[in-house]
Amino acid sequence: MNLFKRAWWRLTATPGKALMLTGLFFVICALVLSGFLIRSAADRAATEAKRTVGAVATLSLDINALMASGKAENGGASGVRIDDSDRLRSGQADRLGASPVVTGFSYKVEAAGQPTDRLKLYRAVPPPPATDTESGDFFKVEGVRDLLATPAFRNGTSKIVAGKGIGPETRGGVLVLEKRLAEANKLKVGDKVTVRPFLGDGSTQPPKEFTVGGVYASATASSSQYVPALADPANLVYASPDAAGSLSAVAPTGEGPDIQEATFTLRGPDDLPKLRAEAKALGLDPEIYPLAVNDKQYQQLVGPIARTAGFATLTVWLVSLAGLAVVSLVVAGSLRERRQELGILLAMGERKPRLLGQHLVEIAACALIAIGLAVPASQALAGTAGSVLLAGEVSEAAKDADAGKRNDYANSMGAAPEEEQPAAEPLDELDVRLTAGDIGQVGAAGLGIAAAATLVPGYRVLRLKPRQILTKGD
């Protein structure tokens, strides 16, 4: 008799067992396919995050490497003496920023300025009598290429309230003042102010004239007690690189003002070797001007996604192995119950491979029905479960980040250091898509479990002779 016909008769004669096997395979296939879908969605999300955020590479001057090369020497109390030609300049950063692997770049020029009659320091609390204010009575000046790209403005702790601020196209002497400082000096956008360079050597420099290009408001409040003017957030002045360079203790050259470091946003961490090669081609010694990648933003976004994908992969393996074990036990029990049927068929001349084939067809039929039912169910399950898992991972990552911030030391001005935040919001849901490949994977997994669960216990029974099968007790 045809083995397929016998398999059909067996399934219709025992609908309860057929439904039980179908339900068991439905649970297994739904969980396995959900795991495949979550993993695929997580991979797509990680790729998109990599494209959106990229990685940040930092170019800086390594003083120790410069001294080791003999191009700098220790000047004692005056610090390390560095030749102007060996300093990192804004012009070099501009040329490297034109690389096709760079999606954006910025740098900072640090300087300080002394007040004049046209721009006086802001004091929330007057100094007590007999207080020496000379050591901290100056402005902290930060020359930036793009004001809105700085951490304070990206994180929302500062915002422009008047004017345009400072951008890559800004040229000349432009300052952006804090709102409290501007109001105390009765200044508005377009006004002219003067600031004296503070070189730190006790010398008095002639004042430089600048234009107020904008006014910003900082969320950091001034202290209710007296602090040096330098430590008051209202006395932080942002400037164009040219303006900050004219106030810097290091004089600008044809390559522009001296910069401490430059940051480059790359398309991805894999582009760092290309950027290093281009920096070397521009004459920047990689030992003296190292490029270090900081993919913190990328990891902040991808970390929860990767953990979610890892959990989905683990679920696929655990469900597959557990399903194999359970189905094997069910099939072994069924074969034990059907000893007499197997023994009689073998005694009548039926071949063992055909008997195994009959059982495999029975199990595979239940598995195929279960796979068809699991496809629509698993898509809804994967969307809900994946988003819940990812949201939990994002929440845990945010808690860890907050705990790390609380453990950070305060910066020199008494405020918490600005943390660079991701350029995109963390993903809290996955885009689950069902593809033919996913269906093929779960089909292969389901049929593989059916085959292994049938062949292993079936071989143990059918290796016996018909007489042994019929006479051997349970």
Tab-separated table of C-alpha atoms in Angstrom:
chain	number	residue	atom	x	y	z
A	1	MET	CA	0.000	0.000	0.000
A	2	ASN	CA	1.161	3.526	-0.745
A	3	LEU	CA	2.910	5.060	2.287
A	4	PHE	CA	1.236	8.423	1.677
A	5	LYS	CA	-2.198	6.799	1.772
A	6	ARG	CA	-1.331	5.035	5.030
A	7	ALA	CA	-0.091	8.316	6.494
A	8	TRP	CA	-3.356	10.035	5.497
A	9	TRP	CA	-5.452	7.269	7.044
A	10	ARG	CA	-3.429	7.451	10.241
A	11	LEU	CA	-3.832	11.224	10.572
A	12	THR	CA	-7.586	11.125	9.930
A	13	ALA	CA	-8.047	8.159	12.250
A	14	THR	CA	-6.315	9.933	15.172
A	15	PRO	CA	-7.315	13.631	14.807
A	16	GLY	CA	-6.526	14.356	18.441
A	17	LYS	CA	-2.874	13.392	18.112
A	18	ALA	CA	-2.632	15.171	14.755
A	19	LEU	CA	-3.985	18.376	16.307
A	20	MET	CA	-1.594	18.023	19.243
A	21	LEU	CA	1.405	17.697	16.922
A	22	THR	CA	0.197	20.596	14.779
A	23	GLY	CA	-0.250	22.805	17.849
A	24	LEU	CA	3.188	21.856	19.134
A	25	PHE	CA	4.798	22.692	15.803
A	26	PHE	CA	2.778	25.928	15.628
A	27	VAL	CA	4.269	27.128	18.918
A	28	ILE	CA	7.787	26.112	17.870
A	29	CYS	CA	7.575	27.650	14.389
A	30	ALA	CA	5.932	30.863	15.605
A	31	LEU	CA	8.669	31.448	18.180
A	32	VAL	CA	11.467	30.500	15.782
A	33	LEU	CA	10.110	32.696	12.965
A	34	SER	CA	9.610	35.573	15.426
A	35	GLY	CA	13.247	35.225	16.421
A	36	PHE	CA	14.328	35.308	12.770
A	37	LEU	CA	12.194	38.409	12.117
A	38	ILE	CA	13.484	40.262	15.190
A	39	ARG	CA	17.082	39.458	14.273
A	40	SER	CA	16.587	40.631	10.668
A	41	ALA	CA	14.887	43.833	11.821
A	42	ALA	CA	17.700	44.477	14.315
A	43	ASP	CA	20.313	44.015	11.587
A	44	ARG	CA	18.519	46.539	9.382
A	45	ALA	CA	18.214	48.982	12.278
A	46	ALA	CA	21.935	48.654	13.072
A	47	THR	CA	22.836	49.318	9.441
A	48	GLU	CA	20.587	52.377	9.366
A	49	ALA	CA	22.058	53.664	12.649
A	50	LYS	CA	25.560	53.237	11.261
A	51	ARG	CA	24.589	55.223	8.164
A	52	THR	CA	22.837	57.944	10.169
A	53	VAL	CA	25.291	58.500	13.017
A	54	GLY	CA	28.616	57.292	11.693
A	55	ALA	CA	31.625	57.635	13.997
A	56	VAL	CA	33.637	60.542	15.342
A	57	ALA	CA	37.405	60.685	14.787
A	58	THR	CA	39.499	63.136	16.797
A	59	LEU	CA	42.709	64.686	15.433
A	60	SER	CA	45.027	66.208	18.025
A	61	LEU	CA	48.652	67.077	18.649
A	62	ASP	CA	50.500	64.544	20.822
A	63	ILE	CA	52.970	66.671	22.814
A	64	ASN	CA	54.920	63.639	24.079
A	65	ALA	CA	55.390	62.283	20.567
A	66	LEU	CA	56.465	65.746	19.377
A	67	MET	CA	59.066	65.964	22.147
A	68	ALA	CA	60.276	62.430	21.411
A	69	SER	CA	60.825	63.450	17.787
A	70	GLY	CA	63.042	66.338	18.904
A	71	LYS	CA	60.725	69.018	17.500
A	72	ALA	CA	59.809	70.419	20.936
A	73	GLU	CA	61.592	70.918	24.222
A	74	ASN	CA	60.633	71.528	27.812
A	75	GLY	CA	60.835	75.216	28.613
A	76	GLY	CA	60.604	74.785	32.381
A	77	ALA	CA	58.183	77.194	34.023
A	78	SER	CA	57.106	78.528	30.642
A	79	GLY	CA	55.967	75.068	29.543
A	80	VAL	CA	56.772	73.157	26.375
A	81	ARG	CA	58.146	75.293	23.548
A	82	ILE	CA	56.555	74.313	20.238
A	83	ASP	CA	57.484	75.806	16.899
A	84	ASP	CA	54.599	77.497	15.086
A	85	SER	CA	55.056	75.188	12.095
A	86	ASP	CA	54.430	72.126	14.289
A	87	ARG	CA	51.152	73.301	15.788
A	88	LEU	CA	47.815	71.985	14.591
A	89	ARG	CA	46.070	74.691	12.577
A	90	SER	CA	42.517	75.237	11.394
A	91	GLY	CA	43.589	75.241	7.746
A	92	GLN	CA	44.868	71.669	8.070
A	93	ALA	CA	41.564	70.598	9.617
A	94	ASP	CA	39.650	72.341	6.819
A	95	ARG	CA	41.544	70.419	4.138
A	96	LEU	CA	41.095	67.092	5.915
A	97	GLY	CA	37.403	67.873	6.436
A	98	ALA	CA	36.964	68.015	2.657
A	99	SER	CA	37.553	64.239	2.487
A	100	PRO	CA	34.656	62.253	0.948
A	101	VAL	CA	34.553	59.966	3.998
A	102	VAL	CA	33.811	62.956	6.264
A	103	THR	CA	30.176	63.994	6.661
A	104	GLY	CA	30.912	66.883	9.048
A	105	PHE	CA	33.735	68.316	11.139
A	106	SER	CA	34.430	70.929	13.785
A	107	TYR	CA	37.275	72.313	15.856
A	108	LYS	CA	37.774	74.652	18.766
A	109	VAL	CA	40.160	77.562	19.353
A	110	GLU	CA	40.707	78.297	23.036
A	111	ALA	CA	41.470	81.841	24.145
A	112	ALA	CA	40.742	84.371	26.882
A	113	GLY	CA	39.837	88.041	26.798
A	114	GLN	CA	40.075	90.943	29.219
A	115	PRO	CA	37.111	93.306	29.656
A	116	THR	CA	37.046	96.833	28.273
A	117	ASP	CA	34.728	99.820	28.609
A	118	ARG	CA	32.668	98.473	25.703
A	119	LEU	CA	32.315	94.923	27.101
A	120	LYS	CA	32.376	94.472	30.853
A	121	LEU	CA	32.250	91.239	32.817
A	122	TYR	CA	28.934	89.969	34.152
A	123	ARG	CA	28.805	89.513	37.917
A	124	ALA	CA	25.772	87.882	39.524
A	125	VAL	CA	27.235	88.620	42.979
A	126	PRO	CA	29.729	91.463	43.592
A	127	PRO	CA	33.123	90.443	44.992
A	128	PRO	CA	33.513	90.796	48.766
A	129	PRO	CA	35.740	93.627	50.024
A	130	ALA	CA	39.497	93.090	49.740
A	131	THR	CA	39.028	90.221	47.280
A	132	ASP	CA	41.760	89.745	44.677
A	133	THR	CA	39.826	89.453	41.403
A	134	GLU	CA	42.671	89.788	38.932
A	135	SER	CA	43.386	86.057	38.643
A	136	GLY	CA	39.909	85.272	37.294
A	137	ASP	CA	38.705	88.562	35.839
A	138	PHE	CA	38.553	87.661	32.155
A	139	PHE	CA	36.253	86.063	29.618
A	140	LYS	CA	36.587	82.474	28.532
A	141	VAL	CA	36.560	82.582	24.718
A	142	GLU	CA	35.835	79.487	22.631
A	143	GLY	CA	36.356	79.769	18.906
A	144	VAL	CA	34.098	77.297	17.096
A	145	ARG	CA	33.564	76.447	13.458
A	146	ASP	CA	29.888	75.561	13.918
A	147	LEU	CA	28.186	76.774	17.080
A	148	LEU	CA	25.088	74.599	16.733
A	149	ALA	CA	27.272	71.470	16.479
A	150	THR	CA	28.811	71.992	19.940
A	151	PRO	CA	27.587	69.668	22.728
A	152	ALA	CA	25.842	72.447	24.678
A	153	PHE	CA	23.681	73.424	21.703
A	154	ARG	CA	23.102	69.895	20.468
A	155	ASN	CA	22.019	68.771	23.930
A	156	GLY	CA	19.664	71.718	24.309
A	157	THR	CA	21.330	73.294	27.346
A	158	SER	CA	22.051	76.391	25.236
A	159	LYS	CA	20.119	77.956	22.365
A	160	ILE	CA	20.343	80.982	20.099
A	161	VAL	CA	17.805	83.670	21.034
A	162	ALA	CA	18.952	86.438	18.676
A	163	GLY	CA	21.080	86.561	15.533
A	164	LYS	CA	22.471	83.691	13.484
A	165	GLY	CA	25.275	82.417	15.653
A	166	ILE	CA	28.447	81.043	14.055
A	167	GLY	CA	28.627	78.650	11.113
A	168	PRO	CA	31.217	77.283	8.679
A	169	GLU	CA	30.605	80.288	6.419
A	170	THR	CA	31.195	82.882	9.176
A	171	ARG	CA	34.211	85.057	8.506
A	172	GLY	CA	35.896	87.882	10.392
A	173	GLY	CA	35.606	88.891	14.026
A	174	VAL	CA	32.199	87.660	15.225
A	175	LEU	CA	31.214	87.043	18.857
A	176	VAL	CA	28.119	85.355	20.322
A	177	LEU	CA	27.374	86.587	23.843
A	178	GLU	CA	25.331	84.987	26.605
A	179	LYS	CA	22.002	86.725	27.213
A	180	ARG	CA	22.896	87.902	30.746
A	181	LEU	CA	26.185	89.376	29.543
A	182	ALA	CA	24.501	91.117	26.592
A	183	GLU	CA	21.761	92.600	28.778
A	184	ALA	CA	24.242	93.788	31.423
A	185	ASN	CA	26.181	95.639	28.692
A	186	LYS	CA	23.001	96.726	26.826
A	187	LEU	CA	24.191	95.104	23.619
A	188	LYS	CA	22.249	93.745	20.660
A	189	VAL	CA	23.075	91.931	17.427
A	190	GLY	CA	25.195	94.083	15.127
A	191	ASP	CA	26.815	96.185	17.873
A	192	LYS	CA	30.575	96.632	17.998
A	193	VAL	CA	32.546	95.644	21.105
A	194	THR	CA	36.224	95.525	22.044
A	195	VAL	CA	38.122	92.866	23.970
A	196	ARG	CA	41.778	92.806	25.035
A	197	PRO	CA	43.760	89.590	24.424
A	198	PHE	CA	44.745	87.847	27.653
A	199	LEU	CA	48.119	86.217	27.046
A	200	GLY	CA	48.777	85.156	30.628
A	201	ASP	CA	52.217	86.812	30.788
A	202	GLY	CA	51.138	90.020	32.532
A	203	SER	CA	51.402	92.120	29.378
A	204	THR	CA	48.724	94.590	28.286
A	205	GLN	CA	47.590	94.173	24.701
A	206	PRO	CA	45.683	96.685	22.562
A	207	PRO	CA	41.942	95.939	22.320
A	208	LYS	CA	40.485	94.130	19.316
A	209	GLU	CA	37.150	95.142	17.822
A	210	PHE	CA	34.465	92.551	17.097
A	211	THR	CA	30.857	92.394	15.969
A	212	VAL	CA	28.090	90.845	18.068
A	213	GLY	CA	26.747	88.211	15.674
A	214	GLY	CA	24.265	86.611	18.046
A	215	VAL	CA	22.986	86.139	21.564
A	216	TYR	CA	22.495	82.748	23.209
A	217	ALA	CA	20.766	81.667	26.418
A	218	SER	CA	22.386	79.079	28.672
A	219	ALA	CA	20.337	76.875	30.986
A	220	THR	CA	23.204	76.888	33.507
A	221	ALA	CA	22.357	79.351	36.274
A	222	SER	CA	24.889	81.683	37.859
A	223	SER	CA	26.048	80.875	41.366
A	224	SER	CA	24.189	82.535	44.260
A	225	GLN	CA	27.570	83.134	45.907
A	226	TYR	CA	30.565	85.045	44.629
A	227	VAL	CA	32.748	83.180	42.141
A	228	PRO	CA	35.480	84.506	39.844
A	229	ALA	CA	34.095	85.970	36.637
A	230	LEU	CA	35.733	83.191	34.607
A	231	ALA	CA	33.615	80.580	36.447
A	232	ASP	CA	30.310	82.301	35.695
A	233	PRO	CA	28.597	80.648	32.672
A	234	ALA	CA	27.419	84.075	31.497
A	235	ASN	CA	31.030	85.052	30.756
A	236	LEU	CA	31.543	82.248	28.242
A	237	VAL	CA	31.893	83.961	24.857
A	238	TYR	CA	31.698	82.009	21.622
A	239	ALA	CA	33.701	83.403	18.732
A	240	SER	CA	34.491	82.679	15.135
A	241	PRO	CA	37.864	80.942	14.684
A	242	ASP	CA	39.372	84.163	13.316
A	243	ALA	CA	38.153	86.185	16.313
A	244	ALA	CA	39.377	83.619	18.849
A	245	GLY	CA	42.703	83.351	17.026
A	246	SER	CA	43.269	87.104	17.365
A	247	LEU	CA	42.813	86.764	21.150
A	248	SER	CA	44.860	83.581	21.527
A	249	ALA	CA	48.278	83.526	23.154
A	250	VAL	CA	49.472	81.634	20.033
A	251	ALA	CA	49.496	83.964	17.043
A	252	PRO	CA	47.667	82.792	13.876
A	253	THR	CA	49.660	81.984	10.734
A	254	GLY	CA	48.736	81.540	7.096
A	255	GLU	CA	47.297	78.152	8.088
A	256	GLY	CA	44.897	79.820	10.513
A	257	PRO	CA	44.684	79.872	14.313
A	258	ASP	CA	46.064	77.207	16.619
A	259	ILE	CA	43.499	74.526	17.514
A	260	GLN	CA	43.632	71.974	20.309
A	261	GLU	CA	41.817	69.255	18.390
A	262	ALA	CA	39.492	68.685	15.463
A	263	THR	CA	36.625	66.196	15.326
A	264	PHE	CA	35.450	64.545	12.112
A	265	THR	CA	32.168	62.683	11.720
A	266	LEU	CA	32.725	59.708	9.429
A	267	ARG	CA	30.231	57.650	7.489
A	268	GLY	CA	31.198	54.713	9.707
A	269	PRO	CA	34.041	53.358	11.861
A	270	ASP	CA	35.386	51.459	8.832
A	271	ASP	CA	36.346	54.754	7.168
A	272	LEU	CA	39.020	55.588	9.763
A	273	PRO	CA	41.932	53.958	7.812
A	274	LYS	CA	40.995	56.050	4.745
A	275	LEU	CA	40.978	59.244	6.795
A	276	ARG	CA	44.345	58.369	8.340
A	277	ALA	CA	45.800	57.818	4.867
A	278	GLU	CA	44.498	61.208	3.715
A	279	ALA	CA	45.874	62.919	6.834
A	280	LYS	CA	49.284	61.390	6.130
A	281	ALA	CA	49.069	62.573	2.507
A	282	LEU	CA	48.486	66.113	3.826
A	283	GLY	CA	51.773	65.918	5.750
A	284	LEU	CA	50.356	65.103	9.194
A	285	ASP	CA	52.641	62.575	10.873
A	286	PRO	CA	50.341	59.864	12.333
A	287	GLU	CA	52.611	59.527	15.376
A	288	ILE	CA	52.549	63.245	16.210
A	289	TYR	CA	48.994	63.948	15.011
A	290	PRO	CA	47.109	60.750	15.904
A	291	LEU	CA	43.553	60.104	14.724
A	292	ALA	CA	41.474	58.233	17.288
A	293	VAL	CA	37.932	57.092	16.579
A	294	ASN	CA	35.182	57.633	19.110
A	295	ASP	CA	32.113	55.607	18.144
A	296	LYS	CA	30.335	56.305	21.424
A	297	GLN	CA	27.271	57.742	19.669
A	298	TYR	CA	27.106	54.733	17.356
A	299	GLN	CA	27.444	52.310	20.276
A	300	GLN	CA	24.770	54.162	22.257
A	301	LEU	CA	22.333	53.545	19.435
A	302	VAL	CA	23.479	50.104	18.301
A	303	GLY	CA	24.131	48.604	21.757
A	304	PRO	CA	20.443	48.011	22.609
A	305	ILE	CA	19.779	46.796	19.060
A	306	ALA	CA	22.650	44.290	19.212
A	307	ARG	CA	21.496	42.963	22.600
A	308	THR	CA	17.966	42.551	21.253
A	309	ALA	CA	19.294	40.643	18.224
A	310	GLY	CA	21.414	38.467	20.522
A	311	PHE	CA	18.391	37.621	22.652
A	312	ALA	CA	16.395	36.739	19.516
A	313	THR	CA	19.185	34.449	18.279
A	314	LEU	CA	19.384	32.742	21.675
A	315	THR	CA	15.601	32.273	21.625
A	316	VAL	CA	15.770	30.613	18.196
A	317	TRP	CA	18.360	28.109	19.395
A	318	LEU	CA	16.651	27.362	22.704
A	319	VAL	CA	13.215	26.922	21.120
A	320	SER	CA	14.642	24.747	18.342
A	321	LEU	CA	16.488	22.458	20.738
A	322	ALA	CA	13.599	22.289	23.190
A	323	GLY	CA	11.168	21.659	20.331
A	324	LEU	CA	13.355	18.872	18.980
A	325	ALA	CA	13.455	17.224	22.393
A	326	VAL	CA	9.691	17.473	22.957
A	327	VAL	CA	8.726	16.296	19.467
A	328	SER	CA	11.211	13.405	19.746
A	329	LEU	CA	9.537	12.295	22.978
A	330	VAL	CA	6.073	12.523	21.387
A	331	VAL	CA	7.165	10.537	18.327
A	332	ALA	CA	8.945	7.950	20.481
A	333	GLY	CA	5.763	7.475	22.511
A	334	SER	CA	3.716	7.134	19.330
A	335	LEU	CA	6.070	4.507	17.933
A	336	ARG	CA	5.933	2.580	21.183
A	337	GLU	CA	2.145	2.504	20.932
A	338	ARG	CA	2.315	1.307	17.321
A	339	ARG	CA	4.715	-1.609	17.845
A	340	GLN	CA	2.128	-4.141	16.724
A	341	GLU	CA	1.337	-2.207	13.542
A	342	LEU	CA	5.032	-1.883	12.713
A	343	GLY	CA	5.761	-5.553	13.417
A	344	ILE	CA	2.868	-6.804	11.275
A	345	LEU	CA	3.798	-4.537	8.352
A	346	LEU	CA	7.425	-5.702	8.514
A	347	ALA	CA	6.312	-9.351	8.696
A	348	MET	CA	4.174	-8.781	5.579
A	349	GLY	CA	7.278	-7.664	3.709
A	350	GLU	CA	7.113	-3.870	4.050
A	351	ARG	CA	10.535	-2.298	3.901
A	352	LYS	CA	11.877	-0.353	6.881
A	353	PRO	CA	12.702	2.844	4.918
A	354	ARG	CA	9.069	3.022	3.738
A	355	LEU	CA	7.822	2.702	7.317
A	356	LEU	CA	10.115	5.486	8.411
A	357	GLY	CA	8.945	7.495	5.424
A	358	GLN	CA	5.303	7.026	6.458
A	359	HIS	CA	6.017	8.429	9.947
A	360	LEU	CA	8.059	11.250	8.455
A	361	VAL	CA	5.166	12.182	6.124
A	362	GLU	CA	2.767	12.235	9.084
A	363	ILE	CA	5.007	14.531	11.137
A	364	ALA	CA	5.936	16.709	8.146
A	365	ALA	CA	2.266	17.201	7.235
A	366	CYS	CA	1.559	18.508	10.743
A	367	ALA	CA	4.661	20.710	10.539
A	368	LEU	CA	3.671	22.236	7.163
A	369	ILE	CA	0.194	23.123	8.417
A	370	ALA	CA	1.759	24.665	11.531
A	371	ILE	CA	4.215	26.699	9.441
A	372	GLY	CA	1.371	28.111	7.354
A	373	LEU	CA	-0.490	29.165	10.512
A	374	ALA	CA	2.665	30.511	12.185
A	375	VAL	CA	3.575	32.946	9.372
A	376	PRO	CA	0.873	35.584	10.066
A	377	ALA	CA	0.954	35.018	13.815
A	378	SER	CA	4.719	35.367	14.114
A	379	GLN	CA	4.791	38.712	12.284
A	380	ALA	CA	2.480	40.274	14.883
A	381	LEU	CA	4.335	38.541	17.711
A	382	ALA	CA	7.740	39.682	16.450
A	383	GLY	CA	6.592	43.303	16.084
A	384	THR	CA	5.231	43.452	19.630
A	385	ALA	CA	7.927	41.382	21.345
A	386	GLY	CA	10.768	43.047	19.442
A	387	SER	CA	9.618	46.566	20.304
A	388	VAL	CA	9.128	45.638	23.972
A	389	LEU	CA	12.574	44.037	24.181
A	390	LEU	CA	14.251	46.972	22.411
A	391	ALA	CA	12.451	49.560	24.548
A	392	GLY	CA	13.636	47.712	27.660
A	393	GLU	CA	17.228	47.650	26.426
A	394	VAL	CA	17.081	51.372	25.541
A	395	SER	CA	15.695	52.161	29.009
A	396	GLU	CA	18.474	50.165	30.683
A	397	ALA	CA	21.112	51.877	28.535
A	398	ALA	CA	19.696	55.295	29.486
A	399	LYS	CA	19.824	54.385	33.188
A	400	ASP	CA	23.443	53.243	32.856
A	401	ALA	CA	24.335	56.493	31.039
A	402	ASP	CA	22.677	58.596	33.764
A	403	ALA	CA	24.531	56.673	36.461
A	404	GLY	CA	27.806	57.270	34.626
A	405	LYS	CA	27.121	60.990	34.424
A	406	ARG	CA	26.456	61.208	38.159
A	407	ASN	CA	29.835	59.602	38.823
A	408	ASP	CA	31.744	62.032	36.594
A	409	TYR	CA	33.843	64.715	38.192
A	410	ALA	CA	32.806	68.302	37.729
A	411	ASN	CA	34.808	70.316	35.238
A	412	SER	CA	37.050	73.194	36.113
A	413	MET	CA	34.178	75.688	36.133
A	414	GLY	CA	32.205	73.694	38.674
A	415	ALA	CA	29.619	72.365	36.238
A	416	ALA	CA	29.034	68.855	35.014
A	417	PRO	CA	30.944	68.150	31.813
A	418	GLU	CA	28.950	68.293	28.624
A	419	GLU	CA	28.296	64.836	27.215
A	420	GLU	CA	28.057	64.342	23.501
A	421	GLN	CA	24.606	62.977	22.768
A	422	PRO	CA	23.657	60.776	19.816
A	423	ALA	CA	22.893	62.658	16.613
A	424	ALA	CA	19.683	60.627	16.325
A	425	GLU	CA	17.149	59.530	18.886
A	426	PRO	CA	17.580	55.929	20.139
A	427	LEU	CA	15.287	53.473	18.342
A	428	ASP	CA	12.527	52.106	20.557
A	429	GLU	CA	10.744	49.995	17.934
A	430	LEU	CA	11.756	47.661	15.128
A	431	ASP	CA	10.588	47.632	11.515
A	432	VAL	CA	9.601	43.961	11.169
A	433	ARG	CA	9.319	42.732	7.576
A	434	LEU	CA	8.386	39.210	6.519
A	435	THR	CA	10.405	37.989	3.538
A	436	ALA	CA	10.539	34.779	1.545
A	437	GLY	CA	13.932	34.095	3.063
A	438	ASP	CA	12.482	34.183	6.588
A	439	ILE	CA	9.720	31.756	5.585
A	440	GLY	CA	12.317	29.504	3.993
A	441	GLN	CA	14.391	29.544	7.177
A	442	VAL	CA	11.509	28.630	9.475
A	443	GLY	CA	10.357	26.002	6.956
A	444	ALA	CA	13.797	24.426	6.963
A	445	ALA	CA	13.926	24.584	10.773
A	446	GLY	CA	10.465	23.040	11.187
A	447	LEU	CA	11.036	20.242	8.684
A	448	GLY	CA	14.509	19.646	10.134
A	449	ILE	CA	13.018	19.198	13.597
A	450	ALA	CA	10.368	16.869	12.128
A	451	ALA	CA	12.982	14.751	10.343
A	452	ALA	CA	15.346	14.509	13.316
A	453	ALA	CA	12.488	13.783	15.751
A	454	THR	CA	11.243	10.981	13.479
A	455	LEU	CA	14.440	9.326	12.317
A	456	VAL	CA	16.245	9.075	15.663
A	457	PRO	CA	13.552	7.201	17.671
A	458	GLY	CA	12.320	5.413	14.521
A	459	TYR	CA	15.733	3.929	13.861
A	460	ARG	CA	15.910	2.549	17.416
A	461	VAL	CA	12.642	0.647	16.873
A	462	LEU	CA	13.040	-0.452	13.263
A	463	ARG	CA	16.547	-1.847	13.714
A	464	LEU	CA	14.830	-4.777	15.470
A	465	LYS	CA	13.388	-7.767	13.605
A	466	PRO	CA	9.585	-8.215	13.322
A	467	ARG	CA	9.541	-11.018	15.927
A	468	GLN	CA	11.484	-8.834	18.381
A	469	ILE	CA	9.140	-5.902	17.812
A	470	LEU	CA	6.024	-7.996	18.404
A	471	THR	CA	7.306	-9.918	21.432
A	472	LYS	CA	9.412	-7.237	23.212
A	473	GLY	CA	7.495	-5.663	26.078
A	474	ASP	CA	7.110	-1.925	26.657
